[in-house]
Amino acid sequence: MAFMIAQRAFIKLYLITMVEQQRGYGYQMLEEMKENFKPFGYVPPQSEIYRALHELVHEGVFYRTKQLKGNDPRVDFQEIVLYHFTEDGPEKANLYKKQVKTDLDRCLGMLNKAAEDNYGV
Amino acid sequence: MAFMIAQRAFIKLYLITMVEQQRGYGYQMLEEMKENFKPFGYVPPQSEIYRALHELVHEGVFYRTKQLKGNDPRVDFQEIVLYHFTEDGPEKANLYKKQVKTDLDRCLGMLNKAAEDNYGV
DNA sequence: CTATGAACAACATGTTCATCG
DNA sequence: CGATGAACATGTTGTTCATAG
């Protein structure tokens, strides 16, 4: 068992939730997470988001579609990669989320214990 | 800023607290931590405890004394290394503990936020 | 500048080995 | 076996580079 939850798992969890809510391409989700964790001084690195997305595709949770961003091709040709659940994606995702939840609680338990043991909080 | 608290920092925190309470040599503290975190399935690796101790010595928080374990030399010649605070060790240790506390709280905040954001807890 | 991807370098970690009494 | 230490191998991470429009 690892010490703490892995950053990769943490990010994958958020990606799954964001795709559940129809929000979704890499850069956008990255920016959202950055904004999300600004108060904590945590800046998820770009490479980790893409690695996490690739893994989720590899694991059969997501599949990809490409799309041009914006409607007017003269204005914006930017191609983006959208992520969607595969047929059995939701099932797999829920299993994964369950596992991560367990780990999350375990970590919270350890950190709270550390606070008690070392600061008497 | 790193994602989560480092295992090294976590262990150093416990070592400081244990030395504060006069408990003290490597193997013993390792066993205590193992027992301590058994419910969490976390087994601190031996190498990390020693690395952490060496770092704390290097940073001028602890100094070492050697001692034979047990009273009767015919029974037990085992040599152990005890750790004590240096003169300005307590000051340094308190500063370190303060920093770790900040990080601990930051991590708790992030994990609790993840629980809310992804599980609606 | 948005967007994706890969390469690479650095570091923290886990496992194994070495030594001693 | 208890005790300490170091070596080594692995894996995760952070930074940088590459490409494209």
PDB file of C-alpha atoms (C1' of nucleotides) in Angstrom:
ATOM      1  CA  MET A   1       0.000   0.000   0.000  1.00  0.00           C
ATOM      2  CA  ALA A   2       1.322   3.398  -0.943  1.00  0.00           C
ATOM      3  CA  PHE A   3       1.733   6.143   1.600  1.00  0.00           C
ATOM      4  CA  MET A   4      -0.629   8.730   0.180  1.00  0.00           C
ATOM      5  CA  ILE A   5      -3.068   8.873  -2.658  1.00  0.00           C
ATOM      6  CA  ALA A   6      -1.326   9.321  -5.983  1.00  0.00           C
ATOM      7  CA  GLN A   7      -1.704  12.551  -7.849  1.00  0.00           C
ATOM      8  CA  ARG A   8      -2.670  10.525 -10.916  1.00  0.00           C
ATOM      9  CA  ALA A   9      -5.618   8.925  -9.120  1.00  0.00           C
ATOM     10  CA  PHE A  10      -6.694  12.252  -7.714  1.00  0.00           C
ATOM     11  CA  ILE A  11      -6.755  13.791 -11.163  1.00  0.00           C
ATOM     12  CA  LYS A  12      -8.488  10.829 -12.770  1.00  0.00           C
ATOM     13  CA  LEU A  13     -11.208  11.130 -10.190  1.00  0.00           C
ATOM     14  CA  TYR A  14     -11.834  14.727 -11.154  1.00  0.00           C
ATOM     15  CA  LEU A  15     -11.700  13.953 -14.851  1.00  0.00           C
ATOM     16  CA  ILE A  16     -14.349  11.284 -14.466  1.00  0.00           C
ATOM     17  CA  THR A  17     -16.584  13.645 -12.557  1.00  0.00           C
ATOM     18  CA  MET A  18     -16.109  16.388 -15.102  1.00  0.00           C
ATOM     19  CA  VAL A  19     -16.906  14.093 -18.009  1.00  0.00           C
ATOM     20  CA  GLU A  20     -19.969  12.898 -16.111  1.00  0.00           C
ATOM     21  CA  GLN A  21     -21.064  16.501 -16.164  1.00  0.00           C
ATOM     22  CA  GLN A  22     -20.410  16.850 -19.895  1.00  0.00           C
ATOM     23  CA  ARG A  23     -17.493  19.158 -19.395  1.00  0.00           C
ATOM     24  CA  GLY A  24     -14.755  18.173 -21.417  1.00  0.00           C
ATOM     25  CA  TYR A  25     -11.609  18.511 -23.226  1.00  0.00           C
ATOM     26  CA  GLY A  26      -8.138  18.374 -21.813  1.00  0.00           C
ATOM     27  CA  TYR A  27      -7.063  21.948 -21.715  1.00  0.00           C
ATOM     28  CA  GLN A  28     -10.381  23.099 -20.352  1.00  0.00           C
ATOM     29  CA  MET A  29     -10.374  20.574 -17.553  1.00  0.00           C
ATOM     30  CA  LEU A  30      -6.808  21.483 -16.756  1.00  0.00           C
ATOM     31  CA  GLU A  31      -7.720  25.130 -16.431  1.00  0.00           C
ATOM     32  CA  GLU A  32     -10.706  24.271 -14.306  1.00  0.00           C
ATOM     33  CA  MET A  33      -8.626  22.239 -11.926  1.00  0.00           C
ATOM     34  CA  LYS A  34      -6.019  24.967 -11.730  1.00  0.00           C
ATOM     35  CA  GLU A  35      -8.656  27.499 -10.811  1.00  0.00           C
ATOM     36  CA  ASN A  36     -10.209  25.027  -8.450  1.00  0.00           C
ATOM     37  CA  PHE A  37      -7.066  24.476  -6.422  1.00  0.00           C
ATOM     38  CA  LYS A  38      -5.590  27.918  -6.572  1.00  0.00           C
ATOM     39  CA  PRO A  39      -6.501  28.510  -2.912  1.00  0.00           C
ATOM     40  CA  PHE A  40      -4.392  25.491  -2.004  1.00  0.00           C
ATOM     41  CA  GLY A  41      -1.402  26.577  -3.990  1.00  0.00           C
ATOM     42  CA  TYR A  42      -1.609  23.382  -5.977  1.00  0.00           C
ATOM     43  CA  VAL A  43      -1.106  23.653  -9.703  1.00  0.00           C
ATOM     44  CA  PRO A  44      -1.790  20.367 -11.463  1.00  0.00           C
ATOM     45  CA  PRO A  45       0.836  19.998 -14.157  1.00  0.00           C
ATOM     46  CA  GLN A  46      -0.387  19.813 -17.716  1.00  0.00           C
ATOM     47  CA  SER A  47       1.437  16.566 -18.379  1.00  0.00           C
ATOM     48  CA  GLU A  48      -0.429  14.800 -15.605  1.00  0.00           C
ATOM     49  CA  ILE A  49      -3.845  15.687 -16.985  1.00  0.00           C
ATOM     50  CA  TYR A  50      -2.999  14.293 -20.398  1.00  0.00           C
ATOM     51  CA  ARG A  51      -1.380  11.222 -18.957  1.00  0.00           C
ATOM     52  CA  ALA A  52      -4.452  10.619 -16.840  1.00  0.00           C
ATOM     53  CA  LEU A  53      -6.741  11.045 -19.834  1.00  0.00           C
ATOM     54  CA  HIS A  54      -4.653   8.644 -21.895  1.00  0.00           C
ATOM     55  CA  GLU A  55      -4.781   6.101 -19.123  1.00  0.00           C
ATOM     56  CA  LEU A  56      -8.541   6.339 -18.838  1.00  0.00           C
ATOM     57  CA  VAL A  57      -8.843   5.788 -22.571  1.00  0.00           C
ATOM     58  CA  HIS A  58      -6.442   2.891 -22.354  1.00  0.00           C
ATOM     59  CA  GLU A  59      -8.490   1.403 -19.539  1.00  0.00           C
ATOM     60  CA  GLY A  60     -11.631   1.555 -21.620  1.00  0.00           C
ATOM     61  CA  VAL A  61     -13.425   4.167 -19.554  1.00  0.00           C
ATOM     62  CA  PHE A  62     -13.342   6.976 -22.109  1.00  0.00           C
ATOM     63  CA  TYR A  63     -13.250   7.204 -25.840  1.00  0.00           C
ATOM     64  CA  ARG A  64     -12.221  10.236 -27.826  1.00  0.00           C
ATOM     65  CA  THR A  65     -13.787  12.375 -30.487  1.00  0.00           C
ATOM     66  CA  LYS A  66     -12.195  15.272 -32.255  1.00  0.00           C
ATOM     67  CA  GLN A  67     -13.930  18.487 -32.960  1.00  0.00           C
ATOM     68  CA  LEU A  68     -13.167  21.936 -34.213  1.00  0.00           C
ATOM     69  CA  LYS A  69     -13.576  24.513 -31.558  1.00  0.00           C
ATOM     70  CA  GLY A  70     -15.844  27.417 -32.458  1.00  0.00           C
ATOM     71  CA  ASN A  71     -18.297  27.590 -35.320  1.00  0.00           C
ATOM     72  CA  ASP A  72     -16.681  29.862 -37.852  1.00  0.00           C
ATOM     73  CA  PRO A  73     -13.739  28.075 -39.443  1.00  0.00           C
ATOM     74  CA  ARG A  74     -12.327  31.399 -40.646  1.00  0.00           C
ATOM     75  CA  VAL A  75     -11.994  32.520 -37.066  1.00  0.00           C
ATOM     76  CA  ASP A  76     -10.824  29.447 -35.278  1.00  0.00           C
ATOM     77  CA  PHE A  77      -9.452  26.169 -36.578  1.00  0.00           C
ATOM     78  CA  GLN A  78      -8.406  24.910 -33.204  1.00  0.00           C
ATOM     79  CA  GLU A  79      -8.995  21.211 -32.922  1.00  0.00           C
ATOM     80  CA  ILE A  80      -9.958  19.833 -29.549  1.00  0.00           C
ATOM     81  CA  VAL A  81     -10.282  16.306 -28.213  1.00  0.00           C
ATOM     82  CA  LEU A  82     -13.476  15.514 -26.390  1.00  0.00           C
ATOM     83  CA  TYR A  83     -13.896  12.624 -23.971  1.00  0.00           C
ATOM     84  CA  HIS A  84     -16.969  10.499 -23.493  1.00  0.00           C
ATOM     85  CA  PHE A  85     -17.835   7.357 -21.575  1.00  0.00           C
ATOM     86  CA  THR A  86     -17.609   4.100 -23.457  1.00  0.00           C
ATOM     87  CA  GLU A  87     -20.501   1.669 -23.193  1.00  0.00           C
ATOM     88  CA  ASP A  88     -19.243   0.105 -20.006  1.00  0.00           C
ATOM     89  CA  GLY A  89     -17.388   3.282 -19.037  1.00  0.00           C
ATOM     90  CA  PRO A  90     -19.814   4.367 -16.332  1.00  0.00           C
ATOM     91  CA  GLU A  91     -19.603   0.992 -14.665  1.00  0.00           C
ATOM     92  CA  LYS A  92     -15.834   0.981 -14.729  1.00  0.00           C
ATOM     93  CA  ALA A  93     -15.743   4.580 -13.594  1.00  0.00           C
ATOM     94  CA  ASN A  94     -17.966   3.873 -10.623  1.00  0.00           C
ATOM     95  CA  LEU A  95     -15.796   0.991  -9.560  1.00  0.00           C
ATOM     96  CA  TYR A  96     -12.749   3.185  -9.844  1.00  0.00           C
ATOM     97  CA  LYS A  97     -14.389   5.971  -7.900  1.00  0.00           C
ATOM     98  CA  LYS A  98     -15.309   3.546  -5.158  1.00  0.00           C
ATOM     99  CA  GLN A  99     -11.714   2.458  -4.859  1.00  0.00           C
ATOM    100  CA  VAL A 100     -10.447   6.009  -4.795  1.00  0.00           C
ATOM    101  CA  LYS A 101     -12.997   6.919  -2.147  1.00  0.00           C
ATOM    102  CA  THR A 102     -11.638   4.208   0.079  1.00  0.00           C
ATOM    103  CA  ASP A 103      -8.136   5.504  -0.399  1.00  0.00           C
ATOM    104  CA  LEU A 104      -9.262   9.070   0.134  1.00  0.00           C
ATOM    105  CA  ASP A 105     -10.816   8.171   3.459  1.00  0.00           C
ATOM    106  CA  ARG A 106      -7.764   6.226   4.431  1.00  0.00           C
ATOM    107  CA  CYS A 107      -5.575   9.268   3.724  1.00  0.00           C
ATOM    108  CA  LEU A 108      -7.877  11.583   5.616  1.00  0.00           C
ATOM    109  CA  GLY A 109      -7.687   9.177   8.523  1.00  0.00           C
ATOM    110  CA  MET A 110      -3.918   9.180   8.491  1.00  0.00           C
ATOM    111  CA  LEU A 111      -3.596  12.937   8.240  1.00  0.00           C
ATOM    112  CA  ASN A 112      -6.110  13.521  10.987  1.00  0.00           C
ATOM    113  CA  LYS A 113      -4.295  11.032  13.127  1.00  0.00           C
ATOM    114  CA  ALA A 114      -1.040  12.845  12.464  1.00  0.00           C
ATOM    115  CA  ALA A 115      -2.644  16.095  13.539  1.00  0.00           C
ATOM    116  CA  GLU A 116      -3.789  14.494  16.776  1.00  0.00           C
ATOM    117  CA  ASP A 117      -0.589  12.637  17.490  1.00  0.00           C
ATOM    118  CA  ASN A 118       1.758  15.517  16.796  1.00  0.00           C
ATOM    119  CA  TYR A 119      -0.199  18.662  17.563  1.00  0.00           C
ATOM    120  CA  GLY A 120      -2.811  17.419  19.959  1.00  0.00           C
ATOM    121  CA  VAL A 121      -5.542  18.769  17.716  1.00  0.00           C
TER     122      VAL A 121
ATOM    123  CA  MET B   1       4.161  23.326  -4.402  1.00  0.00           C
ATOM    124  CA  ALA B   2       3.987  19.578  -4.297  1.00  0.00           C
ATOM    125  CA  PHE B   3       0.712  17.745  -4.627  1.00  0.00           C
ATOM    126  CA  MET B   4       0.594  15.959  -1.285  1.00  0.00           C
ATOM    127  CA  ILE B   5       2.696  15.924   1.812  1.00  0.00           C
ATOM    128  CA  ALA B   6       5.831  13.878   1.370  1.00  0.00           C
ATOM    129  CA  GLN B   7       6.214  10.653   3.236  1.00  0.00           C
ATOM    130  CA  ARG B   8       9.587  11.879   4.426  1.00  0.00           C
ATOM    131  CA  ALA B   9       8.075  14.939   6.072  1.00  0.00           C
ATOM    132  CA  PHE B  10       5.343  12.850   7.621  1.00  0.00           C
ATOM    133  CA  ILE B  11       7.857  10.496   9.155  1.00  0.00           C
ATOM    134  CA  LYS B  12      10.149  13.272  10.339  1.00  0.00           C
ATOM    135  CA  LEU B  13       7.224  14.819  12.119  1.00  0.00           C
ATOM    136  CA  TYR B  14       6.600  11.621  14.036  1.00  0.00           C
ATOM    137  CA  LEU B  15      10.274  11.156  14.803  1.00  0.00           C
ATOM    138  CA  ILE B  16      10.477  14.616  16.300  1.00  0.00           C
ATOM    139  CA  THR B  17       7.462  13.976  18.462  1.00  0.00           C
ATOM    140  CA  MET B  18       8.803  10.630  19.576  1.00  0.00           C
ATOM    141  CA  VAL B  19      12.167  12.079  20.509  1.00  0.00           C
ATOM    142  CA  GLU B  20      10.384  14.854  22.390  1.00  0.00           C
ATOM    143  CA  GLN B  21       8.858  12.104  24.449  1.00  0.00           C
ATOM    144  CA  GLN B  22      12.213  10.436  25.061  1.00  0.00           C
ATOM    145  CA  ARG B  23      11.395   7.457  22.949  1.00  0.00           C
ATOM    146  CA  GLY B  24      14.125   6.622  20.906  1.00  0.00           C
ATOM    147  CA  TYR B  25      16.129   4.628  18.584  1.00  0.00           C
ATOM    148  CA  GLY B  26      15.500   3.857  14.960  1.00  0.00           C
ATOM    149  CA  TYR B  27      14.247   0.337  14.994  1.00  0.00           C
ATOM    150  CA  GLN B  28      11.998   0.987  17.946  1.00  0.00           C
ATOM    151  CA  MET B  29      10.418   4.035  16.345  1.00  0.00           C
ATOM    152  CA  LEU B  30       9.975   2.130  13.128  1.00  0.00           C
ATOM    153  CA  GLU B  31       8.128  -0.646  14.943  1.00  0.00           C
ATOM    154  CA  GLU B  32       6.007   1.878  16.772  1.00  0.00           C
ATOM    155  CA  MET B  33       4.985   3.580  13.563  1.00  0.00           C
ATOM    156  CA  LYS B  34       4.227   0.246  11.936  1.00  0.00           C
ATOM    157  CA  GLU B  35       1.979  -0.701  14.808  1.00  0.00           C
ATOM    158  CA  ASN B  36       0.496   2.760  14.788  1.00  0.00           C
ATOM    159  CA  PHE B  37      -0.582   2.653  11.173  1.00  0.00           C
ATOM    160  CA  LYS B  38      -1.501  -0.971  10.884  1.00  0.00           C
ATOM    161  CA  PRO B  39      -5.204  -0.070  10.769  1.00  0.00           C
ATOM    162  CA  PHE B  40      -4.488   2.064   7.705  1.00  0.00           C
ATOM    163  CA  GLY B  41      -2.593  -0.614   5.890  1.00  0.00           C
ATOM    164  CA  TYR B  42       0.393   1.676   5.756  1.00  0.00           C
ATOM    165  CA  VAL B  43       3.757   0.130   6.471  1.00  0.00           C
ATOM    166  CA  PRO B  44       6.486   2.756   6.667  1.00  0.00           C
ATOM    167  CA  PRO B  45       9.547   1.272   4.990  1.00  0.00           C
ATOM    168  CA  GLN B  46      12.606   0.863   7.122  1.00  0.00           C
ATOM    169  CA  SER B  47      14.781   2.805   4.737  1.00  0.00           C
ATOM    170  CA  GLU B  48      12.620   5.888   5.067  1.00  0.00           C
ATOM    171  CA  ILE B  49      12.914   6.000   8.830  1.00  0.00           C
ATOM    172  CA  TYR B  50      16.687   5.885   8.673  1.00  0.00           C
ATOM    173  CA  ARG B  51      16.861   8.384   5.867  1.00  0.00           C
ATOM    174  CA  ALA B  52      14.630  10.700   7.845  1.00  0.00           C
ATOM    175  CA  LEU B  53      16.782  10.324  10.946  1.00  0.00           C
ATOM    176  CA  HIS B  54      19.935  11.003   8.979  1.00  0.00           C
ATOM    177  CA  GLU B  55      18.371  14.108   7.494  1.00  0.00           C
ATOM    178  CA  LEU B  56      17.355  15.414  10.881  1.00  0.00           C
ATOM    179  CA  VAL B  57      20.898  14.905  12.118  1.00  0.00           C
ATOM    180  CA  HIS B  58      22.239  16.593   9.023  1.00  0.00           C
ATOM    181  CA  GLU B  59      19.906  19.521   9.583  1.00  0.00           C
ATOM    182  CA  GLY B  60      21.186  19.966  13.113  1.00  0.00           C
ATOM    183  CA  VAL B  61      18.000  18.973  14.886  1.00  0.00           C
ATOM    184  CA  PHE B  62      19.250  15.739  16.410  1.00  0.00           C
ATOM    185  CA  TYR B  63      22.559  14.381  17.510  1.00  0.00           C
ATOM    186  CA  ARG B  64      23.374  10.764  18.063  1.00  0.00           C
ATOM    187  CA  THR B  65      24.683   8.693  20.924  1.00  0.00           C
ATOM    188  CA  LYS B  66      25.456   5.041  20.878  1.00  0.00           C
ATOM    189  CA  GLN B  67      24.556   2.675  23.604  1.00  0.00           C
ATOM    190  CA  LEU B  68      24.513  -1.005  24.336  1.00  0.00           C
ATOM    191  CA  LYS B  69      21.051  -2.329  24.685  1.00  0.00           C
ATOM    192  CA  GLY B  70      20.308  -4.230  27.847  1.00  0.00           C
ATOM    193  CA  ASN B  71      22.366  -4.295  30.989  1.00  0.00           C
ATOM    194  CA  ASP B  72      24.040  -7.627  30.999  1.00  0.00           C
ATOM    195  CA  PRO B  73      26.745  -7.694  28.332  1.00  0.00           C
ATOM    196  CA  ARG B  74      26.793 -11.461  28.381  1.00  0.00           C
ATOM    197  CA  VAL B  75      23.202 -11.543  27.285  1.00  0.00           C
ATOM    198  CA  ASP B  76      23.010  -8.784  24.770  1.00  0.00           C
ATOM    199  CA  PHE B  77      25.692  -6.830  22.990  1.00  0.00           C
ATOM    200  CA  GLN B  78      23.317  -5.118  20.605  1.00  0.00           C
ATOM    201  CA  GLU B  79      24.384  -1.559  19.950  1.00  0.00           C
ATOM    202  CA  ILE B  80      21.657   1.001  19.371  1.00  0.00           C
ATOM    203  CA  VAL B  81      21.732   4.606  18.232  1.00  0.00           C
ATOM    204  CA  LEU B  82      19.822   7.058  20.345  1.00  0.00           C
ATOM    205  CA  TYR B  83      18.668  10.446  19.145  1.00  0.00           C
ATOM    206  CA  HIS B  84      18.500  13.651  21.141  1.00  0.00           C
ATOM    207  CA  PHE B  85      17.826  17.280  20.429  1.00  0.00           C
ATOM    208  CA  THR B  86      20.813  19.480  19.834  1.00  0.00           C
ATOM    209  CA  GLU B  87      21.009  22.790  21.637  1.00  0.00           C
ATOM    210  CA  ASP B  88      18.923  24.614  19.065  1.00  0.00           C
ATOM    211  CA  GLY B  89      17.170  21.437  18.049  1.00  0.00           C
ATOM    212  CA  PRO B  90      13.874  22.216  19.769  1.00  0.00           C
ATOM    213  CA  GLU B  91      13.688  25.581  18.065  1.00  0.00           C
ATOM    214  CA  LYS B  92      14.406  24.110  14.664  1.00  0.00           C
ATOM    215  CA  ALA B  93      12.011  21.265  15.318  1.00  0.00           C
ATOM    216  CA  ASN B  94       9.219  23.624  16.234  1.00  0.00           C
ATOM    217  CA  LEU B  95       9.730  25.631  13.094  1.00  0.00           C
ATOM    218  CA  TYR B  96       9.673  22.455  11.068  1.00  0.00           C
ATOM    219  CA  LYS B  97       6.559  21.212  12.811  1.00  0.00           C
ATOM    220  CA  LYS B  98       4.852  24.498  12.104  1.00  0.00           C
ATOM    221  CA  GLN B  99       5.613  24.173   8.416  1.00  0.00           C
ATOM    222  CA  VAL B 100       4.422  20.596   8.307  1.00  0.00           C
ATOM    223  CA  LYS B 101       1.245  21.564  10.098  1.00  0.00           C
ATOM    224  CA  THR B 102       0.486  24.072   7.392  1.00  0.00           C
ATOM    225  CA  ASP B 103       1.023  21.462   4.749  1.00  0.00           C
ATOM    226  CA  LEU B 104      -1.014  18.919   6.668  1.00  0.00           C
ATOM    227  CA  ASP B 105      -3.953  21.278   6.820  1.00  0.00           C
ATOM    228  CA  ARG B 106      -3.570  22.105   3.163  1.00  0.00           C
ATOM    229  CA  CYS B 107      -3.697  18.410   2.295  1.00  0.00           C
ATOM    230  CA  LEU B 108      -6.701  17.813   4.507  1.00  0.00           C
ATOM    231  CA  GLY B 109      -8.411  20.700   2.752  1.00  0.00           C
ATOM    232  CA  MET B 110      -7.707  19.257  -0.652  1.00  0.00           C
ATOM    233  CA  LEU B 111      -8.839  15.769   0.241  1.00  0.00           C
ATOM    234  CA  ASN B 112     -12.009  17.022   1.873  1.00  0.00           C
ATOM    235  CA  LYS B 113     -12.690  19.147  -1.150  1.00  0.00           C
ATOM    236  CA  ALA B 114     -12.206  16.114  -3.383  1.00  0.00           C
ATOM    237  CA  ALA B 115     -14.702  14.194  -1.265  1.00  0.00           C
ATOM    238  CA  GLU B 116     -17.230  16.983  -1.670  1.00  0.00           C
ATOM    239  CA  ASP B 117     -16.604  17.596  -5.342  1.00  0.00           C
ATOM    240  CA  ASN B 118     -16.658  13.977  -6.415  1.00  0.00           C
ATOM    241  CA  TYR B 119     -18.887  12.196  -3.951  1.00  0.00           C
ATOM    242  CA  GLY B 120     -21.083  14.983  -2.690  1.00  0.00           C
ATOM    243  CA  VAL B 121     -20.041  14.197   0.867  1.00  0.00           C
TER     244      VAL B 121
ATOM    245  C1'  DC C   1      -2.138  32.185 -27.049  1.00  0.00           C
ATOM    246  C1'  DT C   2      -4.915  27.609 -26.959  1.00  0.00           C
ATOM    247  C1'  DA C   3      -4.339  22.805 -27.441  1.00  0.00           C
ATOM    248  C1'  DT C   4      -2.224  18.226 -27.443  1.00  0.00           C
ATOM    249  C1'  DG C   5       1.472  15.283 -27.027  1.00  0.00           C
ATOM    250  C1'  DA C   6       6.031  13.328 -25.953  1.00  0.00           C
ATOM    251  C1'  DA C   7      10.779  13.432 -24.148  1.00  0.00           C
ATOM    252  C1'  DC C   8      13.587  13.980 -20.607  1.00  0.00           C
ATOM    253  C1'  DA C   9      15.489  14.951 -16.147  1.00  0.00           C
ATOM    254  C1'  DA C  10      14.914  14.850 -11.239  1.00  0.00           C
ATOM    255  C1'  DC C  11      13.468  12.911  -7.231  1.00  0.00           C
ATOM    256  C1'  DA C  12      11.090  10.196  -3.942  1.00  0.00           C
ATOM    257  C1'  DT C  13      10.140   5.888  -3.007  1.00  0.00           C
ATOM    258  C1'  DG C  14      10.253   0.482  -2.363  1.00  0.00           C
ATOM    259  C1'  DT C  15      13.116  -3.676  -2.384  1.00  0.00           C
ATOM    260  C1'  DT C  16      17.099  -5.856  -1.725  1.00  0.00           C
ATOM    261  C1'  DC C  17      21.535  -6.599  -0.034  1.00  0.00           C
ATOM    262  C1'  DA C  18      25.516  -5.981   3.609  1.00  0.00           C
ATOM    263  C1'  DT C  19      27.121  -5.859   8.160  1.00  0.00           C
ATOM    264  C1'  DC C  20      27.317  -6.500  12.960  1.00  0.00           C
ATOM    265  C1'  DG C  21      26.674  -8.796  17.532  1.00  0.00           C
TER     266       DG C  21
ATOM    267  C1'  DC D   1      16.714 -12.202  15.264  1.00  0.00           C
ATOM    268  C1'  DG D   2      17.368  -7.058  16.335  1.00  0.00           C
ATOM    269  C1'  DA D   3      19.611  -3.156  14.588  1.00  0.00           C
ATOM    270  C1'  DT D   4      21.719   0.049  11.292  1.00  0.00           C
ATOM    271  C1'  DG D   5      23.081   1.343   6.909  1.00  0.00           C
ATOM    272  C1'  DA D   6      23.706   1.526   1.913  1.00  0.00           C
ATOM    273  C1'  DA D   7      22.810   0.098  -2.922  1.00  0.00           C
ATOM    274  C1'  DC D   8      19.979  -0.431  -6.400  1.00  0.00           C
ATOM    275  C1'  DA D   9      15.992  -0.529  -9.105  1.00  0.00           C
ATOM    276  C1'  DT D  10      11.469   1.547 -10.078  1.00  0.00           C
ATOM    277  C1'  DG D  11       8.095   4.707 -10.615  1.00  0.00           C
ATOM    278  C1'  DT D  12       5.995   9.023 -10.210  1.00  0.00           C
ATOM    279  C1'  DT D  13       6.439  13.392 -10.856  1.00  0.00           C
ATOM    280  C1'  DG D  14       7.935  18.208 -12.791  1.00  0.00           C
ATOM    281  C1'  DT D  15      10.092  20.669 -16.581  1.00  0.00           C
ATOM    282  C1'  DT D  16      11.031  21.208 -21.046  1.00  0.00           C
ATOM    283  C1'  DC D  17      10.572  20.629 -25.829  1.00  0.00           C
ATOM    284  C1'  DA D  18       7.703  19.698 -30.294  1.00  0.00           C
ATOM    285  C1'  DT D  19       3.870  20.442 -33.131  1.00  0.00           C
ATOM    286  C1'  DA D  20      -0.087  22.639 -34.717  1.00  0.00           C
ATOM    287  C1'  DG D  21      -3.422  26.323 -35.882  1.00  0.00           C
TER     288       DG D  21
END
